Amino acid sequence: MLMADAPEVHLVFDRPESLTDVDTHYCPGCSHGIAHRLVAEVIDELEIRERTIGVAPVGCAVFAYNYFNVDFAEAAHGRAPAMATGLKRVHPEAVVFTYQGDGDLASIGIAEALHAAARGEHLTTIFINNAIYGMTGGQMAPTSLPGQRTTSSPCGRDVETMGMPLRMSELLATLPGVAYSVRRSLHNPKNILQAKKAIKRAFEIQIEERGFSFVELLSTCPTNWGLTPSESMTWVEQRLIPFYPLGDYKVI
Amino acid sequence: MPTELIKGNTAIAEAALRAGLDAYFGYPITPQTELLEHLARRMPELGRVFLQAESEIGAIHMVYGAACAGARTMTSSSSPGVSLMAEGLSYIAASDVPMVLVDVMRGGPGLGNIAPAQMDYFQIVKGGGHGGYHPIVLAPATVQEAIDLTYAAFDLAEHYRTIVVILTDGCLAQMMEPAELPPMRERGSPISKAWALSGAKGRERRVFTSVHMSPEEGEAFVNKCARQWDVITANERRCVSEQIDDAEWLLVGFGTAGRVAQSAMRAARAAGLKVGVWRPISLSPYPTPELKALAPQLRGCLVVEMNTGQMVEDVRLAFDGRVPVSFFGRSGGVVPLPEEVLEAVHRMIETAKEVVC
Ligand SMILES: Cc1ncc(C[n+]2csc(CCOP(=O)(O)OP(=O)(O)O)c2C)c(N)n1
Ligand code: SF4
């Protein structure tokens, strides 16, 4: 048993300064919360909290501004990269990141995302790929897997009529303005640690002004997948990762 | 400052720059493009932000970001492009950040054509994006007025933290007229604004959001905006008139149509008719009390527009049945001629006589 005044008591786990002391609204087993924590830890470690500006999406992470203890703006659906461009161009010394879901970034906002990347904006984008529209109740996303049942593809995604899913990390890696494009997963501690390293590298690349940096995180949505939290982690491993291979698609 | 021959689009761009424009984002569209092109050259020369966006959607959301960052920011476009900006305008209105939009209207609907028109009065004055917000809308009729209003627009936008629209058309934007440009202003620092996002250095973090989750919160925000609009309505009405003292018949038009009405008024005066002209400069807030005050002396009013009748509704509201109001319009990109307006004046007077007999 530890004594309160024992000198060997060390604090080993605490809330990062870059997270507010607020309960999130995310469902149990949702990895949005993990992604938030990783981003906040990186901001703390790089000591950039006082010059970071975040841009929230429309999607389940719409209230990200309540959870990060940094300046924040909440964009319209898909427009975060354009809004972030405006912020960064006015404050080039700030570290500006967007946090976007797959509907937000890869569907309605794909033009804004691709063009911010193509311009080589010194921005960092954290892209949460959970293969579904979480906030609106589980409709098909541009990243939903072939055959995946969603409320708007009740018989499974038919790629003949609905097309094939988009692999954003690979797509962005083809653009000269992109300095860093990688895919990681949040389904177990090992992968979470690797995801954190990638997020840190992405922010560093922005600080070094090398170009657009992009981290795709394979994420869970137990609520709309109709799975338990632990089944969801397995689904990421067995279904998502084979279609969305983890790896570095561009690192300069 | 010397008087020079200057094109409407260039004049507006240069006036914005001299008013301290920090950041411009836009997308090419005729008949507005010279405005963007002028800033493409001038802004980088002065070390300021110019960016050609991927679309008008991109442009307006870049403006949104720059406005949240505390910058004096602006975009410009023409009718189809402004339709794409509707989303961003609504978000900007919901976030209480200042910006200036220049809308050089062209013939519509659809892709329409690139000829001058006033078919977007409803869109800009009454609507635009969703959610029933009010922008301040200013309609110049000369290049000089376009310069003066643009120069003033940024102060107005920042004072009320609102959207200010310079609503003009392809005629004024493409026309060259002698005009005087204002002096170059000192620029303030975006960071000095007590509400701007810049990184929470030594202060509490700041947040911009347009989300109001509870209906009560939403209503409180909307009511706050409505009270603000009352203040703007009380302070920011602008209009001009000519030959009004003894006028029995009134011509009303805004922007280019207002100028055509002015020429028609002069021709009518030469023919011995007691015609005056009244031109609203602020279309929003509308100078309703000023117009209403003219009612007792008037026997009739003719509204001239480059559409099929939009602002005429506001004129009828102002007179509230006290003055017969008729309408003459050309649309789709056709500019009315003073002669046709004069004929319409004669018809108005004839009709009034028939009613009396
Ligand atoms: C213009 C517009 N269209 C549609 C919506 C409705 N909408 C809100 S969130 C969302 C999809 C979000 O999905 P995703 O980006 O994958 O994020 P997630 O909720 O899964 O985290 C949609 C379609 C909206 N808010 N705005
Ligand atoms: S709906 Fe899905 S993405 Fe949204 S919070 Fe719940 S689990 Fe997460």
XYZ file of C-alpha atoms and ligand atoms in Angstrom:
643
model
C 0.000 0.000 0.000
C 1.298 3.434 -0.906
C 1.614 6.160 1.662
C 0.457 9.599 0.540
C 3.696 11.223 1.606
C 6.014 8.477 0.422
C 8.776 10.060 -1.692
C 8.721 7.224 -4.226
C 5.183 8.134 -5.462
C 5.394 9.146 -9.100
C 2.646 10.338 -11.313
C 2.678 7.956 -14.265
C -0.540 8.849 -16.024
C -2.368 12.159 -16.225
C -4.545 14.163 -18.536
C -2.421 16.023 -21.100
C -2.511 19.795 -20.651
C -3.886 19.994 -24.213
C -7.066 18.158 -23.224
C -9.792 19.891 -21.232
C -11.234 18.266 -18.137
C -14.519 17.403 -19.838
C -16.244 14.053 -20.405
C -16.517 13.320 -24.118
C -19.771 12.358 -25.813
C -18.198 9.429 -27.695
C -19.778 5.973 -27.431
C -18.057 3.243 -25.427
C -15.398 1.566 -27.553
C -15.168 4.456 -30.018
C -11.595 5.281 -30.930
C -12.199 8.998 -31.513
C -11.251 9.427 -27.847
C -7.960 7.572 -28.339
C -7.128 9.732 -31.332
C -7.896 12.903 -29.340
C -5.615 11.815 -26.536
C -2.749 11.011 -28.921
C -3.012 14.390 -30.631
C -3.106 16.144 -27.256
C -0.051 14.223 -25.973
C 1.869 15.167 -29.100
C 0.926 18.844 -28.739
C 2.171 18.738 -25.131
C 5.399 16.947 -26.021
C 6.195 19.372 -28.832
C 5.333 22.274 -26.488
C 3.139 23.915 -29.104
C -0.122 24.202 -27.151
C 0.034 27.994 -27.107
C 0.438 28.273 -30.847
C -1.862 25.497 -32.029
C -5.200 26.104 -33.724
C -7.472 23.134 -34.396
C -10.280 22.914 -36.909
C -13.133 20.538 -36.103
C -15.227 18.729 -38.725
C -18.905 17.998 -38.982
C -19.249 14.403 -37.886
C -18.992 12.722 -34.513
C -15.948 14.880 -33.756
C -17.910 18.110 -34.237
C -17.401 18.927 -30.555
C -13.645 18.319 -30.639
C -13.343 22.003 -29.725
C -14.769 21.190 -26.317
C -12.074 18.604 -25.628
C -8.844 20.218 -26.820
C -7.379 22.943 -24.661
C -6.214 24.983 -27.660
C -7.761 27.650 -29.900
C -10.354 25.990 -32.119
C -12.770 26.661 -34.951
C -15.593 24.413 -36.052
C -15.878 24.226 -39.836
C -18.777 23.409 -42.128
C -19.049 19.791 -43.326
C -15.902 18.993 -45.314
C -14.535 22.533 -45.346
C -11.978 22.227 -42.556
C -8.944 22.250 -44.907
C -10.137 25.493 -46.538
C -10.802 27.102 -43.163
C -7.441 25.883 -41.901
C -5.817 27.405 -44.997
C -7.332 30.794 -44.132
C -6.127 30.535 -40.526
C -2.633 29.377 -41.447
C -2.115 31.962 -44.171
C -2.940 34.731 -41.703
C -0.872 33.173 -38.894
C 2.009 31.286 -40.568
C 3.698 30.873 -37.187
C 0.733 28.936 -35.779
C 0.469 25.144 -35.909
C -2.856 24.391 -37.543
C -4.471 20.967 -37.759
C -7.753 19.605 -39.008
C -9.436 16.552 -37.512
C -11.845 14.946 -39.965
C -13.933 11.839 -40.488
C -14.172 9.886 -43.720
C -17.473 11.380 -44.856
C -16.185 14.850 -44.064
C -12.820 14.481 -45.777
C -13.241 11.843 -48.467
C -16.773 12.655 -49.645
C -18.213 16.164 -49.269
C -14.843 17.781 -48.573
C -12.585 15.919 -50.967
C -11.977 18.987 -53.140
C -10.926 21.095 -50.160
C -8.702 18.307 -48.817
C -7.005 17.493 -52.129
C -6.378 21.129 -52.970
C -5.000 22.051 -49.563
C -2.694 19.036 -49.957
C -1.827 19.917 -53.556
C -0.909 23.460 -52.536
C 1.389 21.961 -49.960
C -0.297 23.967 -47.185
C 1.687 23.662 -43.982
C -1.176 21.924 -42.246
C -1.636 18.593 -40.499
C -4.742 16.525 -41.092
C -5.798 13.727 -38.770
C -8.154 11.544 -40.786
C -10.428 9.184 -38.882
C -11.415 6.306 -41.139
C -14.156 4.266 -39.494
C -15.682 3.154 -42.808
C -19.068 4.660 -41.949
C -20.998 7.855 -41.263
C -21.113 7.800 -37.490
C -22.948 10.966 -36.598
C -25.900 10.561 -38.931
C -26.501 6.980 -37.879
C -24.474 4.578 -39.960
C -24.848 5.379 -43.638
C -22.344 4.327 -46.282
C -19.120 6.304 -46.361
C -16.751 6.630 -49.330
C -14.532 4.297 -47.296
C -17.152 1.616 -46.535
C -15.856 -1.777 -47.604
C -17.196 -3.690 -50.615
C -20.181 -5.636 -49.352
C -20.372 -3.672 -46.086
C -23.917 -3.314 -44.797
C -24.873 0.191 -43.753
C -28.254 1.868 -43.364
C -27.938 3.270 -46.893
C -26.469 0.089 -48.373
C -28.703 -2.388 -46.537
C -27.777 -5.267 -48.840
C -24.101 -4.470 -48.618
C -22.059 -2.008 -50.673
C -22.466 -3.075 -54.291
C -19.352 -1.756 -55.977
C -21.035 -2.008 -59.398
C -23.467 0.753 -58.479
C -21.723 2.444 -55.533
C -18.135 2.295 -56.696
C -15.069 1.158 -54.845
C -13.936 2.720 -51.567
C -11.327 5.480 -51.628
C -7.870 4.891 -50.204
C -6.984 8.402 -49.142
C -3.433 7.883 -47.861
C -2.403 6.321 -51.172
C -4.242 9.008 -53.158
C -2.685 11.910 -51.272
C 0.770 10.376 -51.504
C 0.671 11.017 -55.262
C 0.521 14.801 -54.770
C 3.773 16.774 -54.831
C 2.562 19.132 -52.086
C 2.230 16.268 -49.612
C 5.252 15.678 -47.408
C 3.845 12.934 -45.221
C 1.024 10.486 -45.806
C 0.719 7.406 -43.616
C -1.922 4.987 -42.361
C -2.028 3.652 -38.822
C -4.615 1.865 -36.704
C -5.991 2.307 -33.205
C -7.087 -1.264 -32.485
C -4.415 -2.307 -29.948
C -1.700 -0.733 -27.770
C 1.141 -1.522 -30.164
C -0.648 0.162 -33.045
C -1.723 3.045 -30.848
C 1.917 3.745 -29.992
C 2.814 3.633 -33.671
C -0.067 5.974 -34.441
C 1.237 8.432 -31.882
C 4.695 8.408 -33.441
C 3.150 9.171 -36.819
C 1.046 12.023 -35.424
C 4.156 13.485 -33.835
C 6.086 13.235 -37.082
C 3.206 14.882 -38.951
C 3.210 17.889 -36.606
C 6.998 18.115 -36.805
C 6.805 18.197 -40.583
C 4.406 21.111 -40.363
C 6.711 22.932 -37.960
C 9.620 22.282 -40.326
C 7.458 23.703 -43.155
C 8.005 20.725 -45.435
C 4.452 20.526 -46.779
C 1.097 18.957 -46.060
C 1.114 16.128 -43.517
C -1.603 13.506 -43.291
C -2.217 10.699 -40.826
C -5.040 8.266 -41.514
C -6.193 6.376 -38.443
C -8.302 3.231 -38.830
C -10.918 3.741 -36.172
C -13.944 2.014 -34.657
C -17.636 2.757 -34.644
C -19.151 -0.036 -32.536
C -22.498 1.725 -32.407
C -23.071 1.784 -36.146
C -21.166 -1.385 -36.948
C -23.508 -3.195 -34.552
C -20.576 -4.779 -32.714
C -19.296 -4.738 -29.167
C -16.207 -2.631 -28.466
C -13.921 -5.677 -28.418
C -15.518 -7.183 -31.553
C -14.915 -3.813 -33.201
C -11.207 -3.975 -32.511
C -11.131 -7.434 -34.100
C -13.122 -6.138 -37.097
C -10.511 -3.433 -37.654
C -7.780 -6.041 -37.625
C -9.522 -8.678 -39.735
C -11.551 -6.587 -42.169
C -10.289 -3.009 -42.361
C -6.541 -3.541 -42.323
C -6.559 -6.050 -45.227
C -8.326 -3.473 -47.390
C -6.466 -0.467 -45.963
C -2.899 -1.688 -45.429
C -1.004 0.109 -42.706
C 2.168 1.803 -43.783
C 4.014 4.883 -44.941
C 2.810 6.015 -48.346
C 4.954 9.098 -48.491
C 7.621 10.344 -46.139
C 9.987 13.053 -47.245
C -5.309 62.181 -54.442
C -5.570 62.810 -58.197
C -8.616 61.874 -60.210
C -7.921 59.007 -62.583
C -9.812 56.974 -65.145
C -10.397 53.657 -63.457
C -12.441 50.516 -64.056
C -15.049 49.510 -61.469
C -13.495 46.134 -60.652
C -9.997 47.578 -60.305
C -11.309 50.485 -58.252
C -13.034 48.185 -55.773
C -9.920 45.992 -55.480
C -7.629 48.954 -54.906
C -10.020 50.562 -52.410
C -10.164 47.307 -50.427
C -6.403 47.099 -50.393
C -6.105 50.695 -49.211
C -8.686 50.008 -46.511
C -6.218 47.514 -45.028
C -7.215 44.232 -46.645
C -4.987 41.520 -45.113
C -6.164 38.443 -46.979
C -8.089 37.862 -50.203
C -9.397 34.503 -51.450
C -11.314 34.146 -54.705
C -12.095 32.193 -57.818
C -12.248 33.575 -61.381
C -15.657 34.422 -62.820
C -16.714 37.048 -65.337
C -17.570 39.920 -64.951
C -15.633 40.102 -61.668
C -12.259 38.695 -62.702
C -10.272 41.958 -62.976
C -10.879 42.446 -59.270
C -9.140 39.150 -58.478
C -6.412 39.850 -61.021
C -5.641 43.260 -59.570
C -5.238 41.763 -56.103
C -3.181 38.855 -57.480
C -0.571 41.448 -58.389
C -0.950 43.978 -55.588
C -1.346 41.801 -52.486
C 1.935 39.858 -52.790
C 3.717 43.144 -53.655
C 2.644 44.382 -50.230
C 3.397 41.109 -48.450
C -0.269 40.311 -47.932
C -2.236 37.120 -48.553
C -3.687 36.426 -51.997
C -4.890 32.941 -52.829
C -6.838 31.630 -55.791
C -9.038 28.977 -54.217
C -10.118 25.690 -55.787
C -13.730 26.907 -55.930
C -16.005 29.534 -54.446
C -16.742 27.035 -51.683
C -13.050 26.868 -50.903
C -12.733 30.651 -51.139
C -15.526 31.472 -48.699
C -14.307 28.946 -46.132
C -10.768 30.322 -46.420
C -12.293 33.730 -45.740
C -14.069 32.174 -42.751
C -10.734 30.902 -41.404
C -8.963 34.201 -42.065
C -11.804 36.113 -40.407
C -11.577 33.890 -37.306
C -7.836 34.628 -37.366
C -8.677 38.339 -37.030
C -7.736 39.400 -40.554
C -9.429 42.035 -42.703
C -10.603 39.618 -45.328
C -12.657 39.614 -48.474
C -13.769 37.581 -51.452
C -15.487 38.534 -54.672
C -17.541 36.674 -57.206
C -20.522 36.858 -59.520
C -23.963 35.283 -59.275
C -23.268 31.535 -59.871
C -20.175 31.739 -57.700
C -22.049 33.515 -54.935
C -24.594 30.680 -54.920
C -21.736 28.348 -53.999
C -20.733 30.687 -51.187
C -24.136 30.506 -49.526
C -23.025 27.814 -47.073
C -19.967 29.711 -45.895
C -21.865 32.989 -45.596
C -24.329 31.362 -43.236
C -21.538 29.899 -41.072
C -19.744 33.236 -41.005
C -22.943 35.005 -39.990
C -23.424 32.398 -37.260
C -19.917 32.985 -35.919
C -20.035 36.789 -35.643
C -16.886 37.352 -37.650
C -16.412 40.267 -40.071
C -15.906 39.929 -43.811
C -16.582 41.749 -47.059
C -18.096 40.125 -50.158
C -18.226 41.829 -53.539
C -20.977 40.384 -55.738
C -20.817 41.549 -59.354
C -24.228 40.330 -60.516
C -24.725 38.894 -63.996
C -27.682 37.556 -65.960
C -29.280 34.454 -64.513
C -30.633 32.017 -63.434
C -28.286 29.130 -64.143
C -25.091 29.924 -65.932
C -27.067 32.754 -67.539
C -24.716 35.153 -69.206
C -22.035 37.655 -68.346
C -24.142 40.752 -69.019
C -25.127 43.112 -66.181
C -28.198 42.233 -64.126
C -29.785 42.755 -60.717
C -31.435 39.375 -60.480
C -29.873 38.453 -57.151
C -31.456 41.139 -54.970
C -33.599 38.523 -53.243
C -30.656 36.153 -52.891
C -28.380 38.682 -51.219
C -30.797 40.990 -49.393
C -33.340 38.436 -48.221
C -31.502 35.161 -48.297
C -28.116 33.883 -49.325
C -27.323 31.082 -46.942
C -29.792 29.388 -44.620
C -30.827 30.614 -41.218
C -32.298 34.053 -41.790
C -29.258 36.200 -41.043
C -28.911 39.796 -42.272
C -25.836 41.094 -44.048
C -25.298 44.796 -44.608
C -25.742 45.270 -48.380
C -24.432 48.375 -50.125
C -25.163 49.148 -53.790
C -22.967 51.725 -55.521
C -24.061 53.518 -58.704
C -20.758 55.087 -59.753
C -17.146 53.989 -59.664
C -16.461 56.687 -57.074
C -19.244 55.407 -54.882
C -17.959 51.846 -55.283
C -14.578 53.034 -53.998
C -16.040 54.948 -51.073
C -18.378 52.146 -50.003
C -15.668 49.479 -50.255
C -13.317 51.651 -48.220
C -15.984 52.029 -45.534
C -17.146 48.406 -45.698
C -14.295 46.964 -43.644
C -14.822 49.333 -40.732
C -18.533 48.590 -40.789
C -17.888 44.834 -40.918
C -15.503 44.998 -37.970
C -17.592 47.422 -35.950
C -20.645 45.155 -36.049
C -18.728 41.896 -36.653
C -20.941 41.211 -39.618
C -20.920 40.468 -43.335
C -20.905 43.502 -45.616
C -21.804 42.897 -49.252
C -20.956 45.323 -52.024
C -23.719 44.453 -54.485
C -22.972 45.671 -57.963
C -23.333 44.489 -61.535
C -21.301 43.857 -64.666
C -22.048 47.325 -65.959
C -20.420 49.267 -63.133
C -17.667 46.677 -62.679
C -16.599 46.882 -66.316
C -17.092 50.627 -66.784
C -14.256 53.150 -66.596
C -14.995 56.472 -64.925
C -12.939 59.269 -63.444
C -12.592 58.689 -59.716
C -10.351 59.458 -56.785
C -8.782 56.697 -54.716
C -8.443 57.070 -50.943
C -5.106 57.112 -49.104
C -3.420 53.882 -48.012
C -4.427 53.016 -44.435
C -2.120 51.705 -41.751
C -2.977 48.072 -41.132
C -3.840 46.827 -37.671
C -2.507 43.509 -36.401
C -4.946 40.595 -36.671
C -3.607 39.274 -33.372
C -4.571 42.471 -31.560
C -8.264 41.613 -31.922
C -9.564 40.498 -28.569
C -11.546 37.636 -30.080
C -9.264 36.297 -32.808
C -7.730 32.824 -32.945
C -3.945 32.927 -32.908
C -2.921 30.250 -30.399
C -3.789 30.442 -26.696
C -0.536 32.077 -25.625
C -0.833 33.289 -22.036
C -4.613 33.416 -22.234
C -7.670 31.173 -22.151
C -8.327 29.308 -25.386
C -10.839 30.770 -27.817
C -13.378 28.868 -29.871
C -15.494 29.707 -32.899
C -18.458 27.491 -33.527
C -21.830 27.869 -35.159
C -23.320 25.006 -33.165
C -26.000 25.798 -30.584
C -27.163 22.393 -29.449
C -30.090 23.351 -27.273
C -33.002 25.147 -28.957
C -32.996 27.675 -26.105
C -29.356 28.498 -26.738
C -30.102 28.709 -30.455
C -32.976 31.082 -29.843
C -30.883 33.261 -27.536
C -28.242 33.562 -30.257
C -30.797 34.396 -32.944
C -32.402 36.989 -30.650
C -29.022 38.541 -29.968
C -28.491 38.842 -33.736
C -31.950 40.377 -34.134
C -31.182 43.039 -31.506
C -27.895 43.761 -33.247
C -29.798 44.105 -36.511
C -32.103 46.669 -34.901
C -29.040 48.748 -34.043
C -27.682 48.422 -37.580
C -31.073 49.329 -39.018
C -31.200 52.446 -36.861
C -27.663 53.591 -37.753
C -26.704 52.398 -41.203
C -29.435 53.382 -43.650
C -28.140 55.235 -46.691
C -29.957 56.750 -49.663
C -29.722 59.703 -52.040
C -32.315 61.669 -53.953
C -32.442 64.298 -56.669
C -35.113 66.826 -57.696
C -37.252 65.644 -54.854
C -38.509 68.938 -53.345
C -41.415 69.534 -55.717
C -41.630 65.996 -57.108
C -45.065 64.469 -57.592
C -43.772 61.397 -59.368
C -40.910 59.313 -58.065
C -38.442 57.074 -59.848
C -36.723 54.490 -57.650
C -33.787 52.292 -58.626
C -30.562 50.989 -57.103
C -27.091 50.725 -58.602
C -26.979 50.881 -62.386
C -30.787 50.961 -62.659
C -30.716 53.964 -60.324
C -28.462 55.754 -62.772
C -30.737 54.940 -65.690
C -33.637 56.257 -63.606
C -31.667 59.450 -62.990
C -31.230 59.999 -66.764
C -34.937 59.326 -67.308
C -35.779 61.811 -64.532
C -33.709 64.518 -66.262
C -35.488 63.868 -69.566
C -38.837 64.014 -67.785
C -37.911 67.303 -66.122
C -36.914 68.695 -69.530
C -40.410 67.754 -70.671
C -41.861 69.706 -67.743
C -42.867 66.754 -65.583
C -42.380 66.969 -61.816
C -40.346 63.802 -61.487
C -37.744 63.114 -58.782
C -35.448 60.183 -58.242
C -34.642 58.272 -55.065
C -31.864 55.733 -54.848
C -31.266 53.434 -51.868
C -27.564 52.797 -51.282
C -28.040 50.436 -48.363
C -30.351 47.721 -49.642
C -30.036 46.082 -46.261
C -30.945 47.742 -43.965
C -33.465 49.266 -46.380
C -34.002 53.033 -45.955
C -37.721 52.466 -45.391
C -38.408 55.520 -43.174
C -36.717 57.852 -45.679
C -38.844 56.516 -48.526
C -42.019 56.514 -46.467
C -41.480 60.180 -45.618
C -41.921 61.073 -49.297
C -45.376 59.495 -49.543
C -47.496 62.608 -48.798
C -46.169 64.565 -51.783
C -46.316 61.732 -54.324
C -48.974 60.806 -56.865
C -47.129 57.779 -58.138
C -43.898 55.841 -58.013
C -42.108 53.818 -60.689
C -39.500 51.285 -59.648
C -36.824 50.464 -62.227
C -34.797 47.278 -61.871
C -32.696 44.940 -63.974
C -34.890 41.986 -63.030
C -38.589 41.201 -63.132
C -39.440 42.934 -59.875
C -37.655 42.266 -56.607
C -36.836 45.481 -54.728
C -40.268 46.770 -55.778
C -41.668 44.644 -52.930
C -39.704 46.689 -50.398
C -40.898 49.931 -51.981
C -44.521 48.742 -51.719
C -43.937 47.781 -48.095
C -42.515 51.224 -47.365
C -45.482 53.045 -48.936
C -47.964 50.557 -47.513
C -50.600 51.377 -50.128
C -50.304 55.147 -49.748
C -48.667 55.631 -53.143
C -49.487 53.660 -56.323
C -46.344 51.775 -57.263
C -45.639 50.548 -60.795
C -42.666 48.652 -62.138
C -40.418 48.685 -65.162
C -37.704 46.071 -65.554
C -35.415 44.488 -68.089
C -33.728 41.267 -67.167
C -31.530 38.408 -68.239
C -28.645 40.800 -68.848
C -30.524 43.583 -70.703
C -29.900 47.099 -69.349
C -32.946 49.391 -69.586
C -32.637 52.562 -71.671
C -33.627 55.961 -70.244
C -36.100 56.351 -73.148
C -37.996 53.204 -72.207
C -38.094 54.330 -68.587
C -39.428 57.727 -69.702
C -42.188 55.951 -71.636
C -43.011 54.003 -68.483
C -43.192 57.328 -66.599
C -45.696 58.614 -69.151
C -47.749 55.430 -68.780
C -47.731 55.818 -64.989
C -49.025 59.378 -65.285
C -51.702 58.407 -67.844
C -52.913 55.557 -65.652
C -53.123 57.867 -62.653
C -55.268 60.315 -64.665
C -57.631 57.518 -65.731
C -58.051 56.511 -62.105
C -58.869 60.101 -61.113
C -61.497 60.602 -63.900
C -23.812 20.077 -45.789
C -24.127 18.969 -44.866
N -24.589 17.809 -45.366
C -24.889 16.789 -44.518
C -24.723 16.924 -43.173
C -25.090 15.763 -42.260
N -23.930 15.075 -41.727
C -23.438 15.352 -40.506
S -22.134 14.407 -40.095
C -22.206 13.560 -41.544
C -21.274 12.423 -41.843
C -20.191 12.257 -40.866
O -19.466 11.128 -41.113
P -17.898 11.092 -40.965
O -17.294 12.278 -41.596
O -17.460 9.780 -41.484
O -17.614 11.243 -39.412
P -18.012 10.302 -38.185
O -19.316 10.789 -37.688
O -18.071 8.892 -38.677
O -16.922 10.526 -37.194
C -23.242 14.033 -42.341
C -23.579 13.482 -43.659
C -24.260 18.175 -42.693
N -24.085 18.427 -41.391
N -23.958 19.164 -43.554
S -21.415 6.850 -33.497
Fe -19.538 5.722 -33.949
S -18.003 7.283 -34.483
Fe -19.695 8.310 -33.450
S -19.113 8.388 -31.293
Fe -20.352 6.570 -31.548
S -18.904 4.951 -31.984
Fe -17.820 6.878 -32.287
